[in-house]
Amino acid sequence: MILHKNEAEAYKMAHAIFSDFQARNIEAVLQEKTDLQLLPDYTLLVVLGGDGTILECAHSLAGNDIPLLGINFGKVGFLSSIEPDDWPSVLEKLIRQNYTLDKRMMLDVEIIRNGQAFHLGKALNDAVIRSQVLHIITLKLSINGSPYAIYRADGVVCATPTGSTAYSYSAGGPVLVPDLEAVAVTPVCPQLSCSRALIVAADTKLELTVDSEYGAGIALDGKKEMDLINGDQIIIGKSSQTISFVRINTTPIMKRIRYCRSRIS
């Protein structure tokens, strides 16, 4: 399936890719990014767009075996596998199955409110708890049931290795290589300089409790999911589901960061 963002260049290339597949007797479906409906017999999802488009589409792949090939039509392109100019050589590699699959971990997020627990959703990049007003909030962090830290900050980012180059990185968090089984916990503008980022094993149970009368909210992968109230507990852990990205060229993450910096500078 070929899916593209609503942009002239992406539209043009999507149709060119569609023609390339047809010329090789490979069945393909072409779709502009709207409601993504994947069928079990799809073998590949090709997404033409930026990180936001790819991230949105990736959620549709959770829990199935359809890999994603991202072609960068954005400014950064951390989630992209290739650039548009790479396509002619990539097509042949796809046909010969000369590629690898990167399985990316996801996070499961649960909310406990007034003793009632419910599943909020999954995140490929991050779960972000932030103040909704121009005031810091207090978040109490427990690790595997043991109190660890109290953050007085604008918020806290809990990021997977995939998301470590996104908001967490902007907030001063560490870069984690994609195949690392870990989670980065990064406070956003903490009041005390001793509040540093933390890396924990992927199977760690993180619990953040809201202890603030100021408005707070939680977002998964950049989408606002719900408002939080004082006393809410956010439980974050590793999901049993993964998402597979097609990797044609194994570019080291630090080289990718340098490249992305040059694109936006």
PDB file of N, CA and C in Angstrom, residues 1-3 14-31 41-46 87 91:
ATOM      1  N   MET A   1       0.841  -1.186   0.000  1.00  0.00           N
ATOM      2  CA  MET A   1       0.000   0.000   0.000  1.00  0.00           C
ATOM      3  C   MET A   1       0.881   1.242   0.000  1.00  0.00           C
ATOM      4  N   ILE A   2       0.567   2.210  -0.854  1.00  0.00           N
ATOM      5  CA  ILE A   2       1.323   3.460  -0.955  1.00  0.00           C
ATOM      6  C   ILE A   2       0.448   4.586  -0.419  1.00  0.00           C
ATOM      7  N   LEU A   3       0.922   5.259   0.613  1.00  0.00           N
ATOM      8  CA  LEU A   3       0.145   6.319   1.236  1.00  0.00           C
ATOM      9  C   LEU A   3       0.983   7.596   1.263  1.00  0.00           C
ATOM     10  N   ALA A  14       4.268   9.444  -5.369  1.00  0.00           N
ATOM     11  CA  ALA A  14       3.444   8.282  -5.033  1.00  0.00           C
ATOM     12  C   ALA A  14       2.917   7.606  -6.286  1.00  0.00           C
ATOM     13  N   HIS A  15       2.491   8.407  -7.252  1.00  0.00           N
ATOM     14  CA  HIS A  15       2.004   7.848  -8.515  1.00  0.00           C
ATOM     15  C   HIS A  15       3.136   7.210  -9.317  1.00  0.00           C
ATOM     16  N   ALA A  16       4.338   7.778  -9.221  1.00  0.00           N
ATOM     17  CA  ALA A  16       5.488   7.182  -9.908  1.00  0.00           C
ATOM     18  C   ALA A  16       5.829   5.827  -9.290  1.00  0.00           C
ATOM     19  N   ILE A  17       5.776   5.739  -7.972  1.00  0.00           N
ATOM     20  CA  ILE A  17       6.036   4.466  -7.291  1.00  0.00           C
ATOM     21  C   ILE A  17       4.972   3.440  -7.661  1.00  0.00           C
ATOM     22  N   PHE A  18       3.736   3.884  -7.704  1.00  0.00           N
ATOM     23  CA  PHE A  18       2.637   3.002  -8.104  1.00  0.00           C
ATOM     24  C   PHE A  18       2.889   2.427  -9.495  1.00  0.00           C
ATOM     25  N   SER A  19       3.328   3.273 -10.416  1.00  0.00           N
ATOM     26  CA  SER A  19       3.627   2.820 -11.792  1.00  0.00           C
ATOM     27  C   SER A  19       4.804   1.851 -11.802  1.00  0.00           C
ATOM     28  N   ASP A  20       5.809   2.111 -10.959  1.00  0.00           N
ATOM     29  CA  ASP A  20       6.963   1.208 -10.883  1.00  0.00           C
ATOM     30  C   ASP A  20       6.543  -0.185 -10.429  1.00  0.00           C
ATOM     31  N   PHE A  21       5.654  -0.250  -9.451  1.00  0.00           N
ATOM     32  CA  PHE A  21       5.173  -1.548  -8.984  1.00  0.00           C
ATOM     33  C   PHE A  21       4.356  -2.247 -10.070  1.00  0.00           C
ATOM     34  N   GLN A  22       3.484  -1.494 -10.730  1.00  0.00           N
ATOM     35  CA  GLN A  22       2.663  -2.088 -11.775  1.00  0.00           C
ATOM     36  C   GLN A  22       3.518  -2.651 -12.905  1.00  0.00           C
ATOM     37  N   ALA A  23       4.583  -1.932 -13.256  1.00  0.00           N
ATOM     38  CA  ALA A  23       5.467  -2.374 -14.335  1.00  0.00           C
ATOM     39  C   ALA A  23       6.144  -3.701 -14.001  1.00  0.00           C
ATOM     40  N   ARG A  24       6.222  -4.022 -12.719  1.00  0.00           N
ATOM     41  CA  ARG A  24       6.848  -5.279 -12.273  1.00  0.00           C
ATOM     42  C   ARG A  24       5.808  -6.287 -11.798  1.00  0.00           C
ATOM     43  N   ASN A  25       4.559  -6.058 -12.190  1.00  0.00           N
ATOM     44  CA  ASN A  25       3.458  -6.955 -11.850  1.00  0.00           C
ATOM     45  C   ASN A  25       3.298  -7.143 -10.340  1.00  0.00           C
ATOM     46  N   ILE A  26       3.540  -6.074  -9.608  1.00  0.00           N
ATOM     47  CA  ILE A  26       3.344  -6.080  -8.163  1.00  0.00           C
ATOM     48  C   ILE A  26       2.082  -5.287  -7.862  1.00  0.00           C
ATOM     49  N   GLU A  27       1.116  -5.934  -7.232  1.00  0.00           N
ATOM     50  CA  GLU A  27      -0.154  -5.272  -6.942  1.00  0.00           C
ATOM     51  C   GLU A  27       0.036  -4.224  -5.850  1.00  0.00           C
ATOM     52  N   ALA A  28      -0.521  -3.050  -6.073  1.00  0.00           N
ATOM     53  CA  ALA A  28      -0.390  -1.961  -5.106  1.00  0.00           C
ATOM     54  C   ALA A  28      -1.682  -1.166  -5.039  1.00  0.00           C
ATOM     55  N   VAL A  29      -1.884  -0.511  -3.897  1.00  0.00           N
ATOM     56  CA  VAL A  29      -3.029   0.370  -3.676  1.00  0.00           C
ATOM     57  C   VAL A  29      -2.481   1.738  -3.325  1.00  0.00           C
ATOM     58  N   LEU A  30      -3.039   2.776  -3.925  1.00  0.00           N
ATOM     59  CA  LEU A  30      -2.586   4.144  -3.719  1.00  0.00           C
ATOM     60  C   LEU A  30      -3.636   4.913  -2.924  1.00  0.00           C
ATOM     61  N   GLN A  31      -3.196   5.638  -1.904  1.00  0.00           N
ATOM     62  CA  GLN A  31      -4.156   6.346  -1.042  1.00  0.00           C
ATOM     63  C   GLN A  31      -3.535   7.606  -0.484  1.00  0.00           C
ATOM     64  N   ASP A  41      -3.580  -8.995   3.884  1.00  0.00           N
ATOM     65  CA  ASP A  41      -2.714  -9.480   2.816  1.00  0.00           C
ATOM     66  C   ASP A  41      -1.733  -8.432   2.296  1.00  0.00           C
ATOM     67  N   TYR A  42      -1.721  -7.233   2.886  1.00  0.00           N
ATOM     68  CA  TYR A  42      -0.683  -6.270   2.518  1.00  0.00           C
ATOM     69  C   TYR A  42       0.662  -6.762   3.038  1.00  0.00           C
ATOM     70  N   THR A  43       1.689  -6.576   2.232  1.00  0.00           N
ATOM     71  CA  THR A  43       3.031  -7.003   2.640  1.00  0.00           C
ATOM     72  C   THR A  43       3.937  -5.824   2.973  1.00  0.00           C
ATOM     73  N   LEU A  44       3.523  -4.610   2.618  1.00  0.00           N
ATOM     74  CA  LEU A  44       4.362  -3.438   2.855  1.00  0.00           C
ATOM     75  C   LEU A  44       3.507  -2.177   2.832  1.00  0.00           C
ATOM     76  N   LEU A  45       3.809  -1.248   3.734  1.00  0.00           N
ATOM     77  CA  LEU A  45       3.195   0.078   3.718  1.00  0.00           C
ATOM     78  C   LEU A  45       4.282   1.089   3.402  1.00  0.00           C
ATOM     79  N   VAL A  46       4.145   1.764   2.273  1.00  0.00           N
ATOM     80  CA  VAL A  46       5.085   2.811   1.867  1.00  0.00           C
ATOM     81  C   VAL A  46       4.440   4.155   2.188  1.00  0.00           C
ATOM     82  N   TRP A  87      14.875   6.289  -4.221  1.00  0.00           N
ATOM     83  CA  TRP A  87      13.872   5.308  -4.597  1.00  0.00           C
ATOM     84  C   TRP A  87      14.294   4.342  -5.712  1.00  0.00           C
ATOM     85  N   LEU A  91      13.947   0.347  -4.873  1.00  0.00           N
ATOM     86  CA  LEU A  91      12.955  -0.525  -5.492  1.00  0.00           C
ATOM     87  C   LEU A  91      13.551  -1.891  -5.783  1.00  0.00           C
TER      88      LEU A  91
END
